[in-house]
Amino acid sequence: MSKVIGIDLGTTNSCVAVMEAGDPLVIPNDEGSRTTPSVVAFGKDNERLVGQIARRQAVTNGNKTIAVAKRLIGRRFIEDEVQTTVKHVGYKIVEADNGDAWVRVDNRDYSPAQISAMVLERMKSIAEAYLGEKVTQAVVTVPAYFNDAQRQATKDASKIAGLDVLRIINEPTAAALAYGLGRQGHERVAVFDLGGGTFDISVLEIDNGVFDVRSTNGDTFLGGEDFDNRIARWMIDRFKAEHGIDLTTDAVAMQRIKEGAEKAKHELSSATDTEIHLPFICSSASGPKHLSQELTRSQMEGLVADLIDRLEAPCRQALDDARMTADELDAILLVGGMTRMARVQDKVVEIFGKQPERGINPDEVVAVGAAIQGSVLRGEVKGVILLDVTPLSLGLETQGGLFEPIITRNTTIPCKKSKIFTTAQDNQDMVRVHVLQGEREMAEDNTSLGFVELHGLPPAPRGLPEIEVTFELDTNGILQVHAKDRGTGKAQTAKIVSTSGLAEADVQKMVTEAEQYRKSDRERRAATEARNRLDGLLYTTRRSMDEYGPLLSPQDSSILKDALYQSDRAVDSGDLRLIATAHENLAMASQRLAESIYSAARMAPQEEDEMGFGSAPAPVGRAPRPTLDIGTDIIDDEEENN
């Protein structure tokens, strides 16, 4: 039975973990790093690059490099919102036919779920390379404050990547699982999760293996990308004031500025000041221009002061919803790379009045928790019970366009809630239940999930019929809505599964396309490995040919030279079949050279070595030496000489 992996699909970086012999293990990628950039790029001949290799070429290929796609997943295209959410990116964001925000590269549009699928597939391949087996099941994490559309988009991305998602769980909840596994006793903890794109805060009670999420809150527009953008804007404005040049029109310069801003932010986590040097950032009539600026920690903190202040309100609300005070918390867990920032840590102390827990890795703990949850679902880890909550209220539209919650936010799932409604008009023979999700007072300001219609009501004055509406929410976030006329007993049930904006046919098309890419990727990898093997054989054969070529007969020399020529052509062609044939022919031809070398050695006069031991062939009646075992050779020769 294959392993269940845990994947933290991050805005900036992603991480994958697995349970091995009862312990969680973070799996490094083939470059040795335990996290992988959530970056996708399209190179020459539409070659797809994912991870660090995509990030490295971003400066020279910014228009075809897609980062921070998670900020767009499951979102509608609202111009102002998009510009707020994703800034300083080289690619274009467009409105798809379904009204969602998509990414355009080379006149081709990609759903953010497709881009996320490419990252998930990369994490899947990292796990498969380590485990040595195919991986098909995973637990994938999402920000706690993701709505149903964003969660469904993440599920669709996993499906496109070839993964069966056993559970979508909240990132803070996963972090708490990693922290609390094996701990005894009762604790109340707050998980403060500030990542690259989102901010979440969850309050939990951990009691001997029972993880009870009491409340969750957050801000899906607040993360490390916003901090980077503030520093980048400061760099751009300073440069313009100094040189009169607006760098925002130069895609290559903007990519370099973004990288410089991120590097400066990281350095200021441990240093009090840093120098930002970007030589040859642009050129003008007077010659090349260089960006050289000094940024202090206090300056940076001033640039992001309002972002830091936005961290407080969700924390206060989460504590109120959990009916707790900060003094009642036993631990504060810091999750996400942005929590390394000194000012963020100071803000945590200001809000909660205590120092945060230092014993967890903020970059890896979410993936570890997801892996633990996977093992819990498979029955491999015992004694762990996870009681999560729904992050947003679920309800329906009532007369006047009002939103009436039935399942309120922070309700433990699974759950079942009912309310009684009535008709708005006389002799109404049908009611239409409009199901929504959100926290706004008016229905139009919340997210529509679907409709349930109940027909065949008997004629009656308005306000007389009693329509019982029941919401049933399971652990996977799938909602069933039941509408029943209590007078006649007529009932209607519908399963409300929020969509990511992708029709099932679109998802299946993307699954097929991803499989085609997987096949071409495997073929490209096989061709590259074969070409490297042939290239290595070419190098060693040529070196031997230069040294021992005169030992070959004219016929063997001609055969070997022809094999070398054909191998050169095969390497240049990139054709896997030609490369394989050329490798086989060259390997056979080079054996002729080896035979000539050793044949000449056997015929050459033998000389004693400097230790006095003869290197002559073994005497008659003695078997030839099968291996070069020097110690044994010396003993044998000494015995013979004696």
XYZ file of C-alpha atoms in Angstrom:
642
model
C 0.000 0.000 0.000
C 1.503 3.325 -1.055
C 2.238 6.100 1.412
C 0.016 9.112 2.048
C 2.042 12.294 1.752
C 1.355 15.668 3.330
C 1.761 18.751 1.137
C 1.929 22.356 2.243
C 1.017 24.180 -0.971
C 2.471 27.588 -0.191
C 2.273 30.937 -1.931
C 6.059 31.358 -2.003
C 7.399 27.882 -1.183
C 5.906 24.414 -0.886
C 6.940 21.472 1.267
C 6.186 17.732 1.315
C 6.431 15.284 4.226
C 5.659 11.653 4.996
C 5.431 9.410 8.052
C 8.287 6.903 8.254
C 8.357 4.303 11.053
C 5.947 6.407 13.086
C 7.900 9.654 12.754
C 7.247 12.548 10.350
C 9.960 13.221 7.777
C 10.318 16.278 5.543
C 11.437 15.114 2.102
C 14.219 17.143 0.429
C 14.078 17.819 -3.283
C 16.769 16.733 -5.741
C 18.734 19.909 -5.000
C 18.865 19.052 -1.297
C 16.455 21.780 -0.198
C 13.568 20.924 2.134
C 11.278 23.522 0.549
C 10.620 24.160 -3.149
C 9.668 27.536 -4.682
C 6.035 27.594 -5.860
C 7.152 28.979 -9.205
C 6.280 27.743 -12.703
C 7.942 28.898 -15.913
C 7.665 28.086 -19.586
C 10.999 27.947 -21.323
C 12.215 27.295 -24.830
C 9.869 25.115 -26.928
C 7.243 25.547 -24.166
C 9.328 23.417 -21.815
C 7.769 23.502 -18.351
C 9.998 24.365 -15.396
C 8.900 24.119 -11.766
C 10.667 25.051 -8.545
C 14.133 26.490 -8.099
C 15.028 26.077 -11.772
C 12.012 28.243 -12.673
C 12.899 30.846 -10.082
C 16.516 31.103 -11.279
C 15.527 32.125 -14.787
C 12.821 34.587 -13.718
C 14.917 37.704 -14.376
C 15.472 36.885 -18.043
C 12.075 35.242 -18.591
C 9.735 37.222 -16.361
C 6.800 37.275 -18.785
C 6.722 33.478 -18.786
C 7.399 32.934 -15.092
C 4.399 32.535 -12.791
C 4.758 33.046 -9.050
C 2.255 33.645 -6.202
C -0.524 31.934 -8.218
C -2.061 30.754 -4.946
C -3.244 34.327 -4.341
C -5.478 34.003 -7.408
C -6.818 30.485 -6.860
C -10.602 30.357 -6.631
C -10.907 34.145 -6.997
C -13.167 36.192 -9.219
C -11.559 38.762 -11.482
C -12.133 42.102 -9.802
C -9.646 44.611 -11.198
C -8.929 46.542 -8.001
C -8.754 43.368 -5.942
C -6.380 41.651 -8.371
C -4.057 44.651 -8.413
C -4.049 44.658 -4.608
C -3.478 40.927 -4.350
C -0.735 40.428 -6.950
C 1.706 43.230 -7.715
C 5.002 43.452 -9.552
C 4.531 40.197 -11.491
C 5.742 39.822 -15.040
C 2.793 37.825 -16.342
C -0.624 39.173 -17.247
C -3.777 38.512 -15.214
C -6.976 38.328 -17.256
C -10.681 37.667 -16.757
C -11.704 34.185 -17.886
C -15.037 33.374 -19.514
C -16.388 32.223 -16.149
C -15.413 35.517 -14.495
C -12.426 34.130 -12.586
C -8.900 35.559 -12.537
C -6.604 33.558 -14.815
C -2.994 33.893 -15.962
C -2.010 34.626 -19.563
C 1.332 33.436 -20.973
C 2.111 33.654 -24.713
C -1.561 34.174 -25.598
C -2.563 31.060 -23.669
C -4.666 31.320 -20.520
C -4.072 29.130 -17.475
C -6.325 28.644 -14.489
C -4.524 29.252 -11.161
C -5.621 25.688 -10.321
C -3.592 24.477 -13.333
C -0.500 26.355 -12.178
C -0.951 25.040 -8.632
C -1.320 21.543 -10.084
C 2.119 21.883 -11.666
C 3.591 22.732 -8.258
C 1.708 19.853 -6.602
C 2.949 17.481 -9.283
C 6.505 18.600 -8.551
C 5.992 17.847 -4.844
C 4.497 14.475 -5.790
C 7.539 13.624 -7.924
C 9.899 14.639 -5.087
C 8.101 12.203 -2.775
C 8.102 9.424 -5.378
C 11.838 9.828 -5.997
C 12.521 9.503 -2.265
C 10.085 6.668 -1.532
C 10.870 4.725 -4.699
C 7.191 4.079 -5.362
C 4.198 5.747 -6.980
C 2.252 8.159 -4.779
C -1.469 8.677 -5.368
C -2.898 9.912 -2.053
C -2.245 13.104 -0.129
C -3.474 15.478 2.526
C -3.156 19.046 1.252
C -3.312 22.153 3.411
C -5.000 25.493 2.728
C -5.195 28.771 4.651
C -7.815 28.541 7.377
C -9.715 31.493 5.966
C -10.030 30.078 2.449
C -13.661 29.953 1.316
C -15.287 26.939 -0.336
C -14.427 28.095 -3.875
C -10.755 28.364 -2.980
C -10.797 24.976 -1.246
C -12.498 23.341 -4.221
C -9.960 24.945 -6.560
C -7.206 23.360 -4.454
C -8.953 19.983 -4.749
C -9.190 20.444 -8.515
C -5.485 21.300 -8.658
C -4.688 18.099 -6.767
C -6.839 16.063 -9.132
C -5.091 17.571 -12.155
C -1.759 16.650 -10.547
C -2.838 13.011 -10.247
C -3.471 13.065 -6.503
C -6.450 11.708 -4.582
C -6.888 14.192 -1.732
C -8.020 12.363 1.384
C -8.548 15.618 3.242
C -8.106 19.346 2.825
C -7.131 20.735 6.228
C -6.338 24.193 7.519
C -2.681 25.186 7.740
C -2.819 26.308 11.407
C -4.574 23.071 12.332
C -1.843 21.047 10.616
C 0.797 23.010 12.517
C -0.966 22.277 15.811
C -1.032 18.557 14.942
C 2.724 18.590 14.419
C 3.263 20.470 17.678
C 0.896 18.397 19.805
C 1.604 14.860 18.541
C 2.638 12.742 21.493
C 2.204 15.519 24.061
C 0.228 14.633 27.162
C -2.051 16.821 29.229
C -4.213 19.797 28.359
C -3.003 22.868 26.480
C -4.582 25.886 24.886
C -2.594 27.170 21.929
C -2.862 29.875 19.299
C -1.337 29.242 15.879
C -0.130 32.484 14.310
C 0.434 31.721 10.613
C 1.876 34.509 8.450
C 3.054 33.097 5.136
C 3.856 34.440 1.716
C 0.295 35.247 0.726
C -2.116 34.877 3.641
C -2.475 35.355 7.381
C -4.368 32.927 9.631
C -4.906 32.688 13.350
C -6.456 29.627 15.004
C -7.129 28.912 18.670
C -7.140 25.259 19.724
C -7.436 23.071 22.783
C -5.193 20.009 22.816
C -6.159 17.346 25.323
C -4.299 14.003 25.208
C -4.538 13.571 21.436
C -7.806 15.427 20.877
C -7.252 18.568 18.789
C -10.288 20.802 19.168
C -10.214 23.933 17.003
C -12.174 26.543 18.924
C -11.976 29.402 16.408
C -10.205 30.626 13.310
C -9.826 33.966 11.599
C -7.495 35.638 9.152
C -6.799 37.838 6.175
C -6.365 36.328 2.711
C -4.824 39.582 1.440
C -1.949 39.785 3.911
C 1.403 38.010 3.557
C 5.084 38.237 2.765
C 4.376 39.321 -0.803
C 2.812 42.529 0.545
C 5.936 43.243 2.606
C 8.130 42.645 -0.470
C 5.953 44.991 -2.532
C 6.373 47.792 0.013
C 10.164 47.495 -0.107
C 10.095 47.272 -3.909
C 7.952 50.409 -4.115
C 10.407 52.235 -1.849
C 13.329 51.170 -4.077
C 11.487 52.296 -7.232
C 10.554 55.693 -5.777
C 14.088 56.317 -4.480
C 15.611 55.435 -7.847
C 13.161 57.662 -9.708
C 13.889 60.580 -7.391
C 17.623 60.129 -7.949
C 17.729 59.417 -11.685
C 14.317 60.478 -13.012
C 13.703 56.994 -14.445
C 10.552 54.941 -13.778
C 11.628 51.292 -13.540
C 8.060 49.930 -13.489
C 8.019 49.921 -17.302
C 11.031 47.575 -17.463
C 10.010 43.940 -16.817
C 13.588 42.706 -16.283
C 14.368 45.552 -13.880
C 11.164 44.867 -11.940
C 12.041 41.207 -11.502
C 15.481 42.144 -10.194
C 13.932 44.693 -7.838
C 11.514 42.097 -6.493
C 14.371 39.686 -5.810
C 16.400 42.491 -4.214
C 13.467 43.453 -1.980
C 12.959 39.882 -0.813
C 16.672 39.440 -0.109
C 16.779 42.691 1.866
C 13.770 41.600 3.928
C 15.466 38.308 4.782
C 18.737 39.995 5.748
C 16.951 42.464 8.014
C 15.528 39.564 10.025
C 18.983 39.184 11.594
C 20.804 42.439 10.740
C 19.942 46.038 11.577
C 20.783 47.342 8.099
C 21.551 46.044 4.620
C 22.935 47.296 1.317
C 20.913 46.698 -1.843
C 23.134 46.608 -4.949
C 21.645 46.045 -8.395
C 24.280 47.034 -10.968
C 23.252 47.930 -14.527
C 19.577 48.068 -13.544
C 18.886 50.179 -16.647
C 20.547 52.601 -19.026
C 19.876 56.095 -20.296
C 21.444 58.533 -22.732
C 24.172 59.212 -20.171
C 25.046 55.518 -19.840
C 24.227 52.550 -17.559
C 22.589 53.158 -14.195
C 23.140 51.229 -10.987
C 20.762 50.879 -8.044
C 22.607 51.146 -4.737
C 20.549 51.856 -1.635
C 20.879 51.306 2.107
C 17.837 50.073 4.024
C 17.716 49.875 7.806
C 15.450 47.674 9.860
C 13.687 50.691 11.336
C 13.061 52.073 7.824
C 11.572 48.787 6.690
C 9.375 48.580 9.778
C 8.093 52.049 8.970
C 7.249 50.979 5.402
C 5.135 48.039 6.631
C 3.714 49.540 9.834
C 0.099 49.370 8.641
C 0.564 45.741 7.547
C 1.837 44.875 11.020
C -1.166 46.638 12.569
C -3.555 44.537 10.447
C -2.361 41.415 12.289
C -4.071 42.399 15.528
C -7.800 42.497 14.677
C -8.068 38.851 13.467
C -6.223 37.698 16.601
C -8.580 39.584 18.910
C -11.610 38.263 17.016
C -10.334 34.668 17.197
C -9.870 34.950 20.961
C -13.382 36.408 21.364
C -14.895 33.649 19.206
C -13.065 31.019 21.281
C -14.286 32.720 24.474
C -10.731 32.942 25.767
C -8.330 35.625 26.857
C -4.670 35.829 25.869
C -3.695 35.016 29.469
C -5.423 31.628 29.193
C -3.205 30.485 26.318
C -0.343 28.128 27.128
C 1.621 28.542 23.883
C 1.806 30.651 20.734
C 3.033 28.776 17.651
C 4.675 30.776 14.878
C 4.126 29.393 11.381
C 5.217 30.772 8.013
C 8.457 32.396 6.912
C 7.280 35.937 7.696
C 7.206 35.130 11.418
C 11.021 35.316 11.339
C 10.716 39.088 11.020
C 11.640 40.717 14.342
C 8.803 43.259 14.216
C 6.248 40.504 13.610
C 7.518 38.625 16.665
C 7.327 41.818 18.727
C 3.723 42.274 17.560
C 2.889 38.726 18.669
C 4.200 39.528 22.141
C 2.149 42.761 22.177
C -1.057 40.915 21.253
C -0.728 37.824 23.442
C 1.496 39.060 26.242
C 3.926 36.125 26.065
C 6.887 34.901 24.076
C 6.068 32.489 21.240
C 7.150 28.855 21.113
C 10.591 28.465 19.498
C 10.730 24.693 19.077
C 9.116 24.304 15.639
C 10.325 25.031 12.126
C 7.900 27.594 10.650
C 8.656 26.515 7.068
C 8.084 22.780 7.556
C 5.608 22.313 10.394
C 2.486 22.552 8.188
C 3.635 19.789 5.827
C 4.573 17.661 8.842
C 1.076 18.097 10.283
C -0.488 17.169 6.946
C 1.583 13.970 6.862
C 0.431 13.128 10.398
C -3.202 13.646 9.387
C -2.660 11.335 6.402
C -1.421 8.604 8.722
C -4.366 9.208 11.062
C -6.802 8.736 8.179
C -5.015 5.517 7.177
C -5.186 4.225 10.748
C -1.405 4.177 11.146
C -1.359 6.789 13.919
C -3.712 6.016 16.810
C -5.158 8.181 19.530
C -5.416 11.394 17.493
C -8.794 13.058 16.957
C -9.072 16.263 14.959
C -12.107 18.479 15.463
C -11.839 21.299 12.926
C -14.231 24.162 12.228
C -15.830 25.823 9.229
C -14.125 29.194 8.694
C -17.141 31.052 7.261
C -20.871 31.018 7.929
C -23.243 29.060 5.689
C -26.803 30.247 5.206
C -29.457 31.281 2.719
C -31.051 34.340 1.166
C -34.315 35.589 2.658
C -36.830 38.234 1.583
C -35.247 41.574 0.780
C -31.910 40.037 -0.145
C -30.829 39.431 3.439
C -28.366 36.709 4.446
C -29.603 34.337 7.173
C -26.831 32.118 8.652
C -27.710 28.528 9.539
C -24.224 27.173 10.319
C -22.188 30.002 11.816
C -18.446 30.359 11.434
C -16.206 28.396 13.823
C -18.800 25.625 14.154
C -17.106 22.265 14.683
C -17.485 19.940 11.701
C -19.127 17.596 10.923
C -22.364 19.275 11.971
C -26.095 19.497 11.217
C -28.275 22.587 11.789
C -31.917 23.430 10.943
C -34.168 26.512 10.810
C -37.837 27.073 9.969
C -38.803 29.494 7.186
C -42.059 30.429 5.478
C -43.366 31.799 2.179
C -43.232 35.475 1.155
C -46.304 35.491 -1.143
C -49.880 34.164 -1.068
C -50.475 30.808 -2.787
C -46.785 30.304 -3.366
C -46.380 26.778 -4.812
C -42.573 26.718 -4.843
C -39.712 27.940 -2.674
C -36.187 28.475 -3.952
C -33.431 28.134 -1.365
C -30.361 30.165 -2.350
C -27.361 28.780 -0.421
C -24.533 31.227 0.395
C -21.297 31.482 2.361
C -19.842 34.528 4.059
C -20.163 37.030 6.882
C -21.880 39.992 5.192
C -25.433 41.083 6.043
C -26.649 41.213 2.431
C -26.851 38.080 0.309
C -25.278 39.704 -2.768
C -22.100 40.434 -0.790
C -21.528 36.756 0.029
C -20.458 33.799 -2.112
C -23.216 31.858 -3.853
C -22.907 28.065 -3.537
C -26.072 26.888 -5.298
C -29.846 26.468 -5.155
C -32.403 23.965 -3.873
C -36.013 24.175 -5.155
C -39.028 22.701 -3.372
C -42.118 22.348 -5.627
C -45.727 21.306 -5.081
C -46.670 23.408 -2.071
C -50.477 23.655 -1.566
C -52.105 27.105 -1.962
C -51.870 28.957 1.356
C -51.623 32.510 2.659
C -48.091 33.835 2.963
C -46.492 33.185 6.323
C -48.545 30.030 6.961
C -46.417 27.218 5.435
C -43.510 25.965 7.538
C -40.455 25.095 5.479
C -37.701 23.374 7.459
C -34.254 23.904 5.937
C -31.436 21.688 7.225
C -27.731 22.144 6.487
C -25.472 19.107 6.931
C -21.721 19.716 6.585
C -19.236 16.830 6.580
C -15.514 16.786 7.351
C -14.622 17.291 3.684
C -16.603 20.537 3.485
C -19.356 18.985 1.368
C -22.707 20.506 2.231
C -26.072 18.793 1.904
C -29.190 20.948 2.058
C -32.610 19.479 2.903
C -35.820 21.489 2.383
C -39.052 19.998 3.781
C -42.640 21.303 3.908
C -43.744 20.266 7.405
C -47.430 20.362 6.375
C -47.348 18.017 3.360
C -44.099 16.166 4.082
C -42.755 17.025 0.616
C -38.957 17.214 0.708
C -36.036 17.968 -1.555
C -32.359 17.254 -0.937
C -29.365 18.564 -2.861
C -25.636 18.111 -2.391
C -23.993 21.530 -2.601
C -20.398 21.179 -3.726
C -18.847 24.555 -4.340
C -16.954 24.864 -7.598
C -13.627 26.448 -8.392
C -15.092 28.066 -11.472
C -13.945 25.084 -13.539
C -16.531 22.789 -15.076
C -15.929 19.056 -14.668
C -15.128 18.854 -18.375
C -12.472 21.551 -17.907
C -10.939 19.651 -15.012
C -10.864 16.412 -17.003
C -9.279 18.226 -19.943
C -6.590 19.595 -17.639
C -6.048 16.129 -16.115
C -5.487 14.720 -19.619
C -3.161 17.578 -20.514
C -1.188 17.115 -17.311
C -0.802 13.414 -18.075
C 0.502 14.289 -21.539
C 2.993 16.650 -19.933
C 4.014 13.936 -17.483
C 4.664 11.602 -20.400
C 6.670 14.200 -22.317
C 8.555 15.137 -19.138
C 9.503 11.494 -18.589
C 10.592 11.194 -22.216
C 12.618 14.402 -21.976
C 14.278 13.184 -18.772
C 15.048 9.793 -20.303
C 16.537 11.492 -23.379
C 18.641 13.797 -21.218
C 19.961 10.933 -19.093
C 20.722 8.852 -22.201
C 22.457 11.815 -23.840
C 24.544 12.350 -20.703
C 25.562 8.681 -20.642
C 26.544 8.796 -24.306
C 28.386 12.073 -23.814
C 30.367 10.522 -20.964
C 31.233 7.476 -23.043
C 32.293 9.754 -25.912
C 34.656 11.648 -23.617
C 36.349 8.572 -22.120
C 36.581 6.802 -25.479
C 38.189 9.803 -27.184
C 40.689 10.173 -24.356
C 41.622 6.496 -24.631
C 41.749 6.775 -28.421
C 44.222 9.668 -28.221
C 46.513 7.633 -25.989
C 46.123 4.075 -27.292
C 44.782 4.565 -30.835
C 48.005 3.344 -32.514
C 47.455 -0.088 -30.947
C 44.303 -0.635 -33.046
C 44.277 -2.412 -36.363
C 43.256 -0.219 -39.320
C 39.893 -2.026 -39.478
C 39.164 -1.585 -35.747
C 40.297 2.043 -35.895
C 37.883 2.703 -38.752
C 34.991 1.048 -36.872
C 35.680 3.064 -33.706
C 35.997 6.368 -35.568
C 32.694 5.717 -37.327
C 31.035 4.912 -33.979
C 32.372 8.177 -32.557
C 31.042 10.122 -35.549
C 27.594 8.517 -35.315
C 27.522 9.179 -31.567
C 28.275 12.871 -32.102
C 25.363 13.107 -34.526
C 23.051 11.260 -32.127
C 23.922 13.598 -29.217
C 23.141 16.636 -31.358
C 19.838 15.139 -32.578
C 18.394 14.513 -29.107
C 16.520 11.486 -30.523
C 16.279 8.833 -27.815
C 16.351 5.879 -30.225
C 19.368 7.214 -32.109
C 21.151 7.906 -28.821
C 20.457 4.390 -27.506
C 21.678 2.777 -30.755
C 24.772 4.987 -30.869
C 25.594 4.190 -27.227
C 25.345 0.461 -27.867
C 27.532 0.661 -31.010
C 30.140 2.874 -29.349
C 30.291 0.611 -26.285
C 30.962 -2.407 -28.505
C 33.508 -0.524 -30.625
C 35.377 0.758 -27.555
C 35.753 -2.836 -26.365
C 37.991 -3.409 -29.370
C 40.290 -0.683 -28.059
C 40.341 -2.248 -24.590
C 41.156 -5.662 -26.080
C 44.027 -4.129 -28.074
C 45.401 -2.392 -24.964
C 45.450 -5.550 -22.842
C 46.658 -7.706 -25.716
C 49.606 -5.367 -26.171
C 50.275 -5.444 -22.441
C 50.410 -9.246 -22.403
C 52.890 -9.309 -25.308
C 55.173 -6.603 -23.874
C 58.324 -7.614 -21.891
C 57.627 -7.680 -18.142
C 59.646 -5.576 -15.705
C 59.953 -5.850 -11.958
C 58.282 -3.144 -9.956
C 60.167 -0.999 -7.488
C 59.426 -3.392 -4.609
C 61.049 -6.263 -6.466
C 57.893 -8.271 -7.074
C 57.621 -9.584 -10.570
C 54.588 -8.709 -12.652
C 55.036 -11.675 -14.952
C 52.049 -13.883 -15.749
C 51.144 -16.521 -13.164
C 53.201 -19.737 -13.376
C 51.789 -22.801 -15.101
C 49.207 -24.557 -12.990
C 48.163 -21.415 -11.141
C 44.791 -19.761 -11.885
C 44.863 -16.180 -13.206
C 44.181 -13.566 -10.543
C 40.512 -12.516 -10.816
C 40.774 -9.186 -8.947
C 43.377 -6.607 -8.126
C 43.841 -7.372 -4.430
C 47.243 -5.900 -3.596
C 47.616 -7.374 -0.140
C 46.945 -10.895 -1.394
C 49.186 -10.352 -4.401
C 52.113 -9.355 -2.188
C 51.683 -12.319 0.137
C 51.425 -14.754 -2.769
C 54.536 -13.385 -4.460
C 56.475 -13.472 -1.214
C 55.505 -17.099 -0.707
C 56.636 -17.933 -4.238
C 59.962 -16.144 -3.817
C 60.575 -17.966 -0.593
